[in-house]
Amino acid sequence: MKSILYIFIFHCLGISLVSGQYMPYTQYTLKDGLPSSNVYAISQDEDGFIWLGTENGLSRFDGYEFEN
């Protein structure tokens, strides 16, 4: 009986912890240096740069600013 109680408590705690999580994100716009608000492709290279393919060209993002 104790094992069923422990499983129930663990299950309830697990559900409350998982359902309380959210994915933080940042939305980058033209004001931040992105050349277009339409991004068609995203890739990350081995150096950690994020490359974004937009309708107005290719951009490289280093985590702080865009280079177009």
CSV table of C-alpha atoms in Angstrom, one decimal, residues 9 40 55:
chain,number,residue,atom,x,y,z
A,9,ILE,CA,2.6,11.3,-4.9
A,40,TYR,CA,12.5,31.2,-44.2
A,55,GLU,CA,13.6,37.6,-48.0
